[in-house]
Short mmCIF file of C-alpha atoms in Angstrom, two decimals:
data_model
loop_
_atom_site.label_atom_id
_atom_site.label_comp_id
_atom_site.label_asym_id
_atom_site.label_seq_id
_atom_site.Cartn_x
_atom_site.Cartn_y
_atom_site.Cartn_z
CA MET E 27 -46.62 -1.11 36.13
CA ILE E 28 -44.81 -1.72 39.42
CA GLY E 29 -42.97 -5.03 39.46
CA THR E 30 -43.60 -5.71 35.76
CA TRP E 31 -41.40 -5.67 32.66
CA VAL E 32 -42.20 -1.96 32.25
CA SER E 33 -40.12 -1.27 35.38
CA ILE E 34 -36.89 -1.91 33.45
CA LEU E 35 -37.60 0.93 30.99
CA PRO E 36 -36.24 3.89 33.08
CA PRO E 37 -32.77 2.41 33.70
CA LEU E 38 -32.72 1.03 30.16
CA ILE E 39 -33.52 4.46 28.67
CA ALA E 40 -30.91 6.16 30.87
CA ILE E 41 -28.21 3.65 29.99
CA VAL E 42 -28.94 3.63 26.24
CA MET E 43 -29.01 7.43 26.14
CA VAL E 44 -25.79 7.83 28.10
CA LEU E 45 -24.00 5.40 25.81
CA ALA E 46 -25.42 7.04 22.67
CA THR E 47 -25.17 10.73 23.60
CA LYS E 48 -22.29 10.70 26.15
CA ARG E 49 -24.33 13.33 28.05
CA VAL E 50 -24.66 11.85 31.53
CA LEU E 51 -26.86 14.48 33.20
CA LEU E 52 -29.33 14.57 30.30
CA SER E 53 -29.53 10.79 30.23
CA LEU E 54 -30.05 10.42 33.98
CA GLY E 55 -32.69 13.17 33.84
CA SER E 56 -34.50 11.28 31.08
CA GLY E 57 -34.47 8.12 33.16
CA ILE E 58 -35.86 10.01 36.16
CA LEU E 59 -38.65 11.56 34.08
CA THR E 60 -39.60 8.18 32.61
CA ALA E 61 -39.64 6.55 36.04
CA ALA E 62 -41.65 9.44 37.50
CA LEU E 63 -44.25 9.06 34.75
CA LEU E 64 -44.55 5.30 35.32
CA VAL E 65 -44.81 5.62 39.11
CA ALA E 66 -47.54 8.27 38.68
CA SER E 67 -49.34 6.27 35.96
CA PHE E 68 -48.73 9.30 33.70
CA GLY E 69 -50.61 11.69 36.00
CA PRO E 70 -49.02 15.14 35.47
CA VAL E 71 -49.26 16.42 39.05
CA GLU E 72 -47.96 13.18 40.57
CA THR E 73 -45.19 13.05 37.96
CA VAL E 74 -43.95 16.49 39.01
CA LYS E 75 -44.05 15.41 42.67
CA ASN E 76 -42.08 12.27 41.86
CA VAL E 77 -39.42 14.24 39.98
CA LEU E 78 -39.07 16.70 42.87
CA THR E 79 -38.83 13.81 45.33
CA ALA E 80 -36.12 12.15 43.22
CA LEU E 81 -34.13 15.40 43.15
CA THR E 82 -34.43 15.95 46.91
CA VAL E 83 -34.29 12.38 48.25
CA SER E 84 -30.50 12.66 48.67
CA PHE E 85 -31.09 15.47 51.19
CA TRP E 86 -34.38 14.52 52.84
CA ALA E 87 -35.90 11.05 53.10
CA ASP E 88 -38.23 9.17 55.45
CA GLY E 89 -39.10 12.34 57.35
CA GLY E 90 -35.52 13.34 58.16
CA LEU E 91 -32.16 14.33 56.77
CA ASN E 92 -30.57 11.74 54.50
CA THR E 93 -27.27 11.94 56.36
CA TYR E 94 -25.77 8.98 54.45
CA ASN E 95 -25.91 10.68 51.06
CA ILE E 96 -25.26 14.16 52.47
CA PHE E 97 -22.06 13.01 54.18
CA ILE E 98 -20.88 11.24 51.02
CA MET E 99 -21.36 14.46 49.03
CA ILE E 100 -19.59 16.52 51.68
CA PHE E 101 -16.68 14.09 51.60
CA VAL E 102 -16.44 14.41 47.81
CA LEU E 103 -16.38 18.20 48.14
CA LEU E 104 -13.72 18.00 50.85
CA LEU E 105 -11.55 15.87 48.56
CA GLY E 106 -11.81 18.64 45.99
CA VAL E 107 -10.71 21.21 48.57
CA ILE E 108 -7.79 19.03 49.70
CA THR E 109 -6.74 18.70 46.06
CA ALA E 110 -6.83 22.48 45.71
CA PHE E 111 -4.76 23.08 48.84
CA VAL E 112 -2.06 20.51 48.05
CA SER E 113 -1.89 21.91 44.52
CA LEU E 114 -1.79 25.52 45.76
CA SER E 115 0.97 24.70 48.25
CA GLY E 116 3.00 22.94 45.55
CA GLY E 117 2.58 19.57 47.24
CA SER E 118 1.24 17.88 44.10
CA ARG E 119 4.16 19.14 42.02
CA ALA E 120 6.72 18.17 44.68
CA PHE E 121 5.22 14.69 45.09
CA ALA E 122 5.13 14.16 41.32
CA GLU E 123 8.78 15.20 40.99
CA TRP E 124 9.72 12.91 43.88
CA ALA E 125 7.76 10.04 42.33
CA VAL E 126 9.45 10.49 38.95
CA ARG E 127 12.87 10.31 40.63
CA HIS E 128 12.01 7.18 42.61
CA ILE E 129 9.40 5.48 40.42
CA LYS E 130 11.19 5.59 37.11
CA THR E 131 8.91 3.50 34.90
CA ARG E 132 5.30 3.50 33.74
CA ARG E 133 5.05 -0.05 35.02
CA GLY E 134 6.08 1.05 38.49
CA ALA E 135 3.51 3.86 38.47
CA LYS E 136 0.74 1.48 37.39
CA LEU E 137 1.70 -1.22 39.90
CA LEU E 138 1.81 1.33 42.72
CA THR E 139 -1.73 2.40 41.88
CA VAL E 140 -2.95 -1.21 41.87
CA LEU E 141 -1.23 -1.99 45.18
CA LEU E 142 -2.75 1.10 46.80
CA GLY E 143 -6.14 -0.01 45.53
CA LEU E 144 -5.68 -3.37 47.23
CA LEU E 145 -4.34 -1.93 50.48
CA ILE E 146 -7.18 0.53 51.07
CA PHE E 147 -9.84 -2.16 51.44
CA VAL E 148 -12.06 -0.72 54.17
CA ASP E 149 -14.55 1.03 51.86
CA ASP E 150 -14.95 1.41 48.10
CA TYR E 151 -15.91 5.11 48.17
CA PHE E 152 -12.91 5.94 50.32
CA ASN E 153 -10.70 3.72 48.17
CA ALA E 154 -11.73 5.36 44.90
CA LEU E 155 -11.12 8.92 46.05
CA ALA E 156 -8.04 8.37 48.23
CA VAL E 157 -6.16 6.24 45.68
CA GLY E 158 -6.90 8.81 43.01
CA GLN E 159 -5.47 11.60 45.18
CA VAL E 160 -2.18 9.79 45.74
CA SER E 161 -1.72 8.14 42.35
CA ARG E 162 -2.75 10.92 39.98
CA PRO E 163 0.47 12.99 40.22
CA ILE E 164 2.55 9.86 39.58
CA THR E 165 0.52 8.50 36.67
CA ASP E 166 0.33 11.98 35.12
CA LYS E 167 4.11 12.32 35.12
CA HIS E 168 4.49 8.91 33.47
CA LYS E 169 1.88 9.77 30.82
CA ILE E 170 -0.69 7.21 31.91
CA SER E 171 -4.14 8.26 30.73
CA ARG E 172 -6.78 9.23 33.25
CA ALA E 173 -9.07 6.55 31.77
CA LYS E 174 -6.46 3.89 32.60
CA LEU E 175 -6.10 5.28 36.12
CA ALA E 176 -9.89 5.16 36.57
CA TYR E 177 -9.87 1.52 35.42
CA PHE E 178 -7.21 0.59 37.98
CA ILE E 179 -9.14 2.37 40.74
CA ASP E 180 -12.57 0.94 39.90
CA SER E 181 -11.30 -2.59 39.26
CA THR E 182 -9.51 -2.84 42.61
CA SER E 183 -11.85 -0.94 44.97
CA ALA E 184 -15.08 -2.98 44.81
CA PRO E 185 -13.38 -6.35 44.06
CA ILE E 186 -11.13 -6.12 47.12
CA CYS E 187 -13.93 -4.80 49.36
CA VAL E 188 -16.33 -7.60 48.41
CA ILE E 189 -13.89 -10.31 49.60
CA SER E 190 -12.50 -8.43 52.64
CA PRO E 191 -14.26 -9.23 55.93
CA ILE E 192 -12.77 -6.09 57.54
CA SER E 193 -14.62 -3.60 55.37
CA SER E 194 -17.98 -1.88 55.13
CA TRP E 195 -18.92 -4.40 52.41
CA GLY E 196 -17.75 -7.38 54.46
CA ALA E 197 -19.74 -6.29 57.51
CA PHE E 198 -22.89 -5.83 55.45
CA LEU E 199 -22.51 -9.17 53.66
CA ILE E 200 -21.70 -11.13 56.81
CA GLY E 201 -24.91 -9.72 58.29
CA GLN E 202 -26.84 -10.86 55.21
CA LEU E 203 -25.29 -14.33 55.44
CA ALA E 204 -26.27 -14.57 59.10
CA LEU E 205 -29.93 -14.13 58.14
CA ILE E 206 -29.70 -16.67 55.30
CA LEU E 207 -27.74 -19.34 57.19
CA GLY E 208 -29.77 -18.87 60.36
CA ALA E 209 -32.92 -19.85 58.52
CA THR E 210 -31.67 -23.29 57.48
CA ALA E 211 -30.28 -26.36 59.19
CA ALA E 212 -28.67 -27.60 55.98
CA VAL E 213 -25.34 -25.91 56.79
CA ASN E 214 -23.27 -25.83 59.96
CA TYR E 215 -20.77 -23.01 59.46
CA SER E 216 -20.78 -19.49 60.80
CA PRO E 217 -21.48 -16.41 58.64
CA LEU E 218 -17.84 -15.32 58.91
CA SER E 219 -16.44 -18.70 57.91
CA ALA E 220 -18.95 -18.86 55.05
CA PHE E 221 -17.84 -15.40 53.86
CA LEU E 222 -14.18 -16.46 53.91
CA MET E 223 -14.97 -19.73 52.10
CA MET E 224 -16.80 -17.77 49.38
CA ALA E 225 -13.78 -15.62 48.48
CA PRO E 226 -12.13 -18.13 46.08
CA MET E 227 -15.57 -18.83 44.57
CA ASN E 228 -15.87 -15.22 43.42
CA PHE E 229 -14.55 -15.93 39.95
CA TYR E 230 -15.21 -12.42 38.64
CA VAL E 231 -12.95 -10.93 41.31
CA VAL E 232 -10.25 -13.50 40.52
CA ALA E 233 -10.40 -12.69 36.80
CA THR E 234 -10.62 -8.92 37.32
CA LEU E 235 -7.67 -8.67 39.70
CA ALA E 236 -5.57 -10.95 37.49
CA MET E 237 -6.33 -8.72 34.49
CA VAL E 238 -5.56 -5.56 36.47
CA PHE E 239 -2.09 -6.86 37.33
CA PHE E 240 -1.55 -8.02 33.75
CA PHE E 241 -2.43 -4.64 32.26
CA ALA E 242 -0.35 -2.88 34.92
CA TRP E 243 2.70 -5.07 34.16
CA THR E 244 2.44 -4.88 30.38
CA ASN E 245 1.77 -2.11 27.88
CA ILE E 246 -1.03 -4.11 26.28
CA ASP E 247 -4.43 -2.45 25.84
CA PHE E 248 -7.55 -2.93 23.75
CA PHE E 249 -10.36 -0.97 22.11
CA ALA E 250 -11.02 2.55 23.45
CA MET E 251 -8.43 2.17 26.23
CA LYS E 252 -5.70 1.66 23.64
CA LYS E 253 -6.59 4.95 21.97
CA HIS E 254 -6.40 6.82 25.27
CA GLU E 255 -3.05 5.27 26.16
CA GLU E 256 -1.56 5.92 22.73
CA ALA E 257 -2.66 9.56 22.89
CA ALA E 258 -1.20 9.93 26.38
CA GLN E 259 2.19 8.50 25.38
CA ALA E 260 2.44 10.23 22.01
CA THR E 261 1.21 13.71 22.90
CA GLY E 262 1.00 13.77 26.68
CA GLN E 263 -2.77 14.33 26.45
CA LEU E 264 -4.06 12.44 29.47
CA PHE E 265 -7.71 13.34 28.86
CA ASP E 266 -9.82 15.21 26.35
CA PRO E 267 -9.73 18.85 27.49
CA GLU E 268 -13.05 19.53 25.74
CA LYS E 269 -14.91 17.04 27.97
CA GLU E 270 -16.16 17.51 31.53
CA ILE E 271 -13.55 16.29 34.01
CA PRO E 272 -14.80 16.07 37.63
CA GLY E 273 -12.16 17.12 40.14
CA GLN E 274 -10.07 18.94 37.53
CA LEU E 275 -8.85 22.32 38.82
CA LYS E 276 -9.17 25.24 36.45
CA GLU E 277 -6.09 26.24 34.48
CA ASP E 278 -5.94 29.69 36.12
CA PHE E 279 -5.58 28.13 39.57
CA PRO E 280 -2.15 29.21 40.91
CA GLU E 281 0.20 26.28 41.46
CA HIS E 282 3.70 26.93 42.81
CA ASN E 283 7.00 25.06 42.78
CA TYR E 284 8.11 25.73 46.35
CA GLY E 285 6.06 22.94 47.96
CA ARG E 286 7.25 19.85 49.78
CA VAL E 287 6.26 16.22 49.49
CA MET E 288 4.89 16.45 53.03
CA ASP E 289 2.32 19.01 51.84
CA LEU E 290 0.57 16.20 49.96
CA ILE E 291 1.46 13.11 51.99
CA ALA E 292 0.60 14.51 55.43
CA PRO E 293 -3.03 15.51 54.61
CA ILE E 294 -3.73 12.21 52.82
CA LEU E 295 -2.20 10.04 55.56
CA THR E 296 -4.06 12.08 58.17
CA LEU E 297 -7.30 11.62 56.23
CA VAL E 298 -6.74 7.85 56.08
CA ALA E 299 -5.82 7.56 59.77
CA ALA E 300 -8.67 9.79 60.93
CA THR E 301 -11.22 7.94 58.80
CA LEU E 302 -10.09 4.52 60.03
CA GLY E 303 -10.02 5.74 63.61
CA MET E 304 -13.51 7.16 63.30
CA MET E 305 -14.79 3.92 61.75
CA VAL E 306 -13.46 1.98 64.73
CA TRP E 307 -14.86 4.52 67.20
CA THR E 308 -18.37 4.67 65.69
CA GLY E 309 -18.45 0.89 65.32
CA HIS E 310 -17.38 0.35 68.92
CA SER E 311 -19.86 2.94 70.19
CA ALA E 312 -22.72 1.20 68.40
CA ALA E 313 -21.70 -2.40 69.14
CA GLN E 314 -20.35 -1.81 72.68
CA THR E 315 -17.62 -4.37 72.05
CA TRP E 316 -14.07 -4.42 70.74
CA ASP E 317 -14.81 -7.41 68.51
CA ILE E 318 -13.42 -6.35 65.11
CA TRP E 319 -16.25 -7.98 63.13
CA ALA E 320 -18.92 -6.31 65.25
CA ILE E 321 -17.12 -2.96 64.92
CA PHE E 322 -17.11 -3.03 61.13
CA GLU E 323 -20.68 -4.31 61.04
CA ASN E 324 -21.87 -1.30 63.04
CA THR E 325 -19.49 1.40 61.86
CA ASN E 326 -20.85 4.67 60.44
CA VAL E 327 -18.92 4.94 57.16
CA PRO E 328 -20.29 8.30 55.88
CA LEU E 329 -19.71 10.06 59.22
CA SER E 330 -16.21 8.58 59.36
CA LEU E 331 -15.46 9.82 55.85
CA VAL E 332 -16.64 13.36 56.64
CA THR E 333 -14.65 13.46 59.88
CA GLY E 334 -11.51 12.23 58.16
CA GLY E 335 -12.10 14.66 55.31
CA LEU E 336 -12.49 17.63 57.64
CA ILE E 337 -9.32 16.77 59.56
CA GLY E 338 -7.34 16.15 56.36
CA THR E 339 -8.61 19.38 54.80
CA SER E 340 -7.76 21.36 57.94
CA LEU E 341 -4.20 20.05 57.94
CA ALA E 342 -3.81 20.84 54.23
CA ALA E 343 -4.95 24.43 54.91
CA ILE E 344 -2.64 24.75 57.93
CA LEU E 345 0.36 23.55 55.92
CA TYR E 346 -0.38 26.14 53.26
CA ILE E 347 -0.86 28.96 55.77
CA ALA E 348 2.45 27.98 57.38
CA GLN E 349 4.13 28.77 54.05
CA MET E 350 3.28 32.45 54.49
CA LYS E 351 6.19 32.78 56.90
CA ARG E 352 8.73 31.69 54.30
CA ASN E 353 7.15 32.59 50.95
CA GLU E 354 5.75 35.97 50.00
CA THR E 355 3.44 34.59 47.27
CA ALA E 356 1.28 32.71 49.79
CA SER E 357 -1.71 34.68 51.06
CA PHE E 358 -5.06 34.36 52.83
CA ARG E 359 -6.76 35.50 49.63
CA LEU E 360 -5.65 32.29 47.96
CA VAL E 361 -7.06 30.25 50.86
CA GLY E 362 -10.53 31.40 49.84
CA LYS E 363 -9.75 30.62 46.22
CA ALA E 364 -8.68 27.09 47.17
CA LEU E 365 -12.00 26.54 48.95
CA THR E 366 -14.15 27.78 46.08
CA THR E 367 -12.05 26.15 43.35
CA GLY E 368 -12.05 22.78 45.11
CA VAL E 369 -15.83 22.82 45.54
CA LYS E 370 -16.44 23.93 41.94
CA ALA E 371 -14.17 21.16 40.64
CA MET E 372 -16.30 18.51 42.33
CA MET E 373 -19.72 19.90 41.41
CA PRO E 374 -20.04 17.84 38.19
CA ALA E 375 -19.53 14.67 40.23
CA ILE E 376 -22.05 15.85 42.85
CA LEU E 377 -24.68 16.52 40.18
CA ILE E 378 -24.18 13.08 38.64
CA LEU E 379 -24.46 11.45 42.08
CA LEU E 380 -27.65 13.37 42.86
CA LEU E 381 -29.35 12.26 39.65
CA ALA E 382 -28.07 8.68 39.94
CA TRP E 383 -29.41 8.40 43.49
CA GLY E 384 -32.70 9.97 42.40
CA LEU E 385 -33.08 7.43 39.60
CA THR E 386 -32.24 4.60 41.99
CA HIS E 387 -34.96 5.82 44.38
CA LEU E 388 -37.63 5.66 41.65
CA ILE E 389 -36.34 2.32 40.39
CA ASP E 390 -36.78 0.95 43.91
CA ILE E 391 -40.42 2.12 43.89
CA LEU E 392 -40.96 0.45 40.51
CA GLU E 393 -39.46 -2.77 41.95
CA THR E 394 -37.17 -3.35 39.00
CA GLY E 395 -34.92 -5.61 41.06
CA PRO E 396 -37.66 -7.89 42.40
CA PHE E 397 -39.11 -8.21 38.88
CA LEU E 398 -35.77 -9.44 37.53
CA SER E 399 -35.43 -11.87 40.42
CA THR E 400 -38.84 -13.43 39.74
CA VAL E 401 -37.65 -14.33 36.25
CA VAL E 402 -35.32 -16.91 37.81
CA GLU E 403 -37.76 -18.03 40.50
CA LYS E 404 -40.48 -18.84 37.95
CA SER E 405 -38.22 -20.37 35.31
CA ASN E 406 -37.55 -24.08 35.19
CA ILE E 407 -33.75 -23.97 35.12
CA PRO E 408 -31.56 -27.04 35.85
CA VAL E 409 -29.97 -26.77 39.30
CA ASN E 410 -26.42 -27.14 37.96
CA PHE E 411 -26.78 -23.93 35.96
CA LEU E 412 -28.14 -21.84 38.83
CA PRO E 413 -24.73 -20.40 39.88
CA VAL E 414 -24.05 -18.99 36.40
CA ILE E 415 -27.68 -17.82 36.10
CA MET E 416 -27.36 -16.04 39.45
CA PHE E 417 -24.15 -14.40 38.23
CA ILE E 418 -25.81 -13.13 35.05
CA LEU E 419 -28.98 -12.00 36.81
CA ALA E 420 -27.05 -10.13 39.51
CA GLY E 421 -25.01 -8.46 36.76
CA LEU E 422 -28.15 -7.35 34.92
CA MET E 423 -29.74 -6.11 38.12
CA ALA E 424 -26.70 -4.09 39.24
CA PHE E 425 -26.25 -2.73 35.71
CA SER E 426 -29.89 -1.65 35.55
CA THR E 427 -30.17 -0.21 39.05
CA GLY E 428 -26.64 1.14 39.46
CA THR E 429 -26.24 -0.46 42.88
CA SER E 430 -24.46 -3.65 43.85
CA TRP E 431 -25.69 -3.46 47.45
CA GLY E 432 -29.29 -3.31 46.28
CA SER E 433 -28.67 -6.42 44.20
CA PHE E 434 -27.12 -8.14 47.23
CA GLY E 435 -30.14 -7.35 49.38
CA ILE E 436 -32.63 -8.68 46.84
CA LEU E 437 -30.85 -11.68 45.34
CA LEU E 438 -28.91 -13.20 48.25
CA PRO E 439 -32.04 -14.32 50.16
CA ILE E 440 -33.62 -15.60 46.94
CA ALA E 441 -30.48 -17.53 45.95
CA GLY E 442 -30.23 -18.90 49.48
CA THR E 443 -33.83 -20.13 49.51
CA ILE E 444 -33.56 -21.73 46.07
CA MET E 445 -30.26 -23.50 46.74
CA VAL E 446 -31.14 -24.76 50.22
CA ASN E 447 -34.20 -26.49 48.77
CA ALA E 448 -32.70 -27.59 45.47
CA ALA E 449 -28.96 -28.21 46.03
CA PRO E 450 -27.50 -27.30 49.46
CA GLU E 451 -24.01 -28.28 48.29
CA LEU E 452 -24.12 -25.39 45.80
CA LEU E 453 -25.39 -22.83 48.33
CA LEU E 454 -22.11 -20.96 48.85
CA PRO E 455 -21.12 -21.01 45.15
CA ALA E 456 -24.53 -19.57 44.22
CA LEU E 457 -24.28 -16.85 46.88
CA SER E 458 -20.75 -16.03 45.74
CA ALA E 459 -21.99 -15.85 42.14
CA VAL E 460 -24.49 -13.20 43.26
CA LEU E 461 -21.67 -11.14 44.79
CA ALA E 462 -19.56 -11.56 41.66
CA GLY E 463 -22.38 -10.62 39.31
CA ALA E 464 -23.32 -7.55 41.32
CA VAL E 465 -19.75 -6.21 41.19
CA PHE E 466 -19.63 -6.93 37.45
CA GLY E 467 -22.87 -5.06 36.78
CA ASP E 468 -21.69 -2.19 38.97
CA HIS E 469 -18.48 -1.96 36.91
CA CYS E 470 -20.42 -1.70 33.66
CA SER E 471 -23.18 0.66 34.74
CA PRO E 472 -22.79 4.37 33.91
CA ILE E 473 -25.34 5.19 36.64
CA SER E 474 -23.38 3.40 39.40
CA ASP E 475 -22.14 5.66 42.20
CA THR E 476 -18.87 3.72 42.52
CA THR E 477 -18.24 4.13 38.79
CA ILE E 478 -18.93 7.85 39.15
CA LEU E 479 -16.57 8.19 42.11
CA SER E 480 -13.82 6.20 40.37
CA SER E 481 -13.85 8.58 37.41
CA THR E 482 -13.93 11.49 39.87
CA GLY E 483 -10.97 10.18 41.85
CA ALA E 484 -8.98 9.66 38.66
CA GLY E 485 -9.95 13.01 37.15
CA SER E 486 -11.35 11.21 34.11
CA ASN E 487 -14.39 12.04 32.02
CA HIS E 488 -17.12 9.75 33.30
CA MET E 489 -18.17 8.29 29.96
CA ASP E 490 -14.54 7.79 28.91
CA HIS E 491 -14.14 5.64 32.02
CA VAL E 492 -17.31 3.65 31.29
CA ALA E 493 -16.38 3.07 27.63
CA THR E 494 -12.79 2.00 28.36
CA GLN E 495 -13.58 -0.28 31.31
CA LEU E 496 -16.60 -2.01 29.75
CA PRO E 497 -14.68 -4.40 27.41
CA TYR E 498 -12.34 -5.45 30.23
CA ALA E 499 -15.26 -6.09 32.57
CA LEU E 500 -17.05 -8.15 29.90
CA ILE E 501 -13.95 -10.29 29.33
CA ALA E 502 -13.65 -10.94 33.07
CA ALA E 503 -17.37 -11.77 33.19
CA LEU E 504 -17.06 -14.31 30.36
CA ILE E 505 -14.18 -15.98 32.18
CA ALA E 506 -16.21 -16.07 35.40
CA SER E 507 -19.25 -17.46 33.58
CA PHE E 508 -17.17 -20.31 32.18
CA GLY E 509 -15.91 -21.05 35.69
CA TYR E 510 -19.44 -21.18 37.12
CA ILE E 511 -20.57 -23.49 34.31
CA VAL E 512 -17.69 -25.89 35.08
CA LEU E 513 -18.48 -25.62 38.80
CA GLY E 514 -22.15 -26.44 38.20
CA LEU E 515 -21.47 -29.39 35.90
CA THR E 516 -18.77 -30.95 38.10
CA GLY E 517 -19.96 -29.87 41.52
CA SER E 518 -16.37 -28.91 42.34
CA VAL E 519 -15.42 -25.36 43.32
CA TRP E 520 -11.76 -26.12 42.72
CA LEU E 521 -12.33 -27.39 39.19
CA GLY E 522 -14.28 -24.21 38.47
CA LEU E 523 -11.41 -22.12 39.86
CA VAL E 524 -8.87 -24.12 37.84
CA ALA E 525 -10.96 -23.50 34.70
CA VAL E 526 -10.85 -19.76 35.44
CA ILE E 527 -7.10 -19.75 36.05
CA VAL E 528 -6.34 -21.83 32.93
CA THR E 529 -8.50 -19.52 30.80
CA ILE E 530 -6.72 -16.48 32.21
CA VAL E 531 -3.30 -17.98 31.50
CA VAL E 532 -4.29 -18.88 27.94
CA LEU E 533 -5.65 -15.39 27.25
CA PHE E 534 -2.59 -13.70 28.73
CA THR E 535 -0.33 -15.91 26.61
CA ILE E 536 -2.27 -15.10 23.43
CA TRP E 537 -2.34 -11.37 24.18
CA THR E 538 1.38 -11.30 24.95
CA ALA E 539 2.28 -13.23 21.78
CA LYS E 540 0.07 -10.99 19.66
CA SER E 541 1.65 -7.90 21.22
CA LYS E 542 5.14 -9.17 20.42
CA ARG E 543 4.18 -9.86 16.81
CA THR E 544 2.75 -6.34 16.51
CA VAL E 545 5.97 -4.84 17.89
CA LYS E 546 8.08 -6.81 15.38
CA VAL E 547 5.91 -5.66 12.48
CA THR E 548 6.09 -1.98 13.50
CA THR E 549 9.88 -2.12 13.99
#
């Protein structure tokens, strides 16, 4: 069953169930059980072992601690504790009141969120959680739904990271390109220059970022997102209180009105500075050079996140304790409550991550990704259509496996080998199409860790985020597909990019005109 069509059943079952039932943990558990059965060839003892391995692989793997996943989970928990402390100290309330005075419109609140998403480009995990921490008080005050906030976070974090050379993504991808380009004499550019040249060829990123700015500038929304936004503006209900909201503090958590803006800004800025500093330090220690590309290629992102999280959390606690001198309601008893409340608030996200990583582990054993890649290798597809085929295949792979990096690792070498032999002039467009498709599939997948963390950072129900973002991601993917078809038929990257831009402009014009007609009818 390994490496055959059967290998796609576990992710397919998990995804169909999560879309049908809206119960994420149950659906991921079903996917894990199915995968465990297939890996064990339905042997009961081996199935139980596989399930236990899937549930523990995030803590122990390859004979040692899985520090990567452990540090990511610790960082998520620390973000919950920071949220509790800045809320307890009144920092969230003070920052929201300051933001309302200075950012007076919903458009301003949305644009600020998008700009923050673009500025924090060093890592998508860090981006998703940090932007959510800063933006949530502002978007809440302007009655912007948590689902819309999650969309802004998710649709800026991965897209900006995948085209930024100074990021954890950029370092990984430049390393992959070095292996691909080093194996062929058909090209004569460096991995870094190739990565930079591929940025405008990533048509999905172009379409996604253009749409993000459009929906931030206007009040236009579609499908499920429109319902969430209308409910937020009409009733102030930013999320469904009956649904599970990761990162949402309990209503009985004491929040005071004597805080200062600094009580929120200082811990977050310290977290950002400490994390960036640690990324540079760990990268330099490993690479033994101050070359910026080598530093980000060798940096230890999870360790940097935990270090920054610990320092930021410590400062948030210190700022609260300092209030005891000037406010009698502050107490050490509430410090303990902030710790426990912050951890409890993030436990739903931790459980989802654990099951998603467990399912990904079993999917890797079943070789779902390699099976999908062989579909293209064995098919007799015209060379001109390979970029769009690579885009679609990478999207399916990332959607099924919940990991864009896994799709990069599998498909980039395959795309490189095919294009070098078939059409070297389309090598970079095909590689860029893989990157674009992987981000697209990641955006759509309910089992993707970045999707999970985006909903966590926004304080949105996970399935609400998936359902509201999916139509927007599909529209961007259709635009990108059209661009890759034009690129393949003409052989011109710029004509493909022009096709994408023209399509975007036409769609924006139609949507704007339709919105104006709707407003006239209602008035």
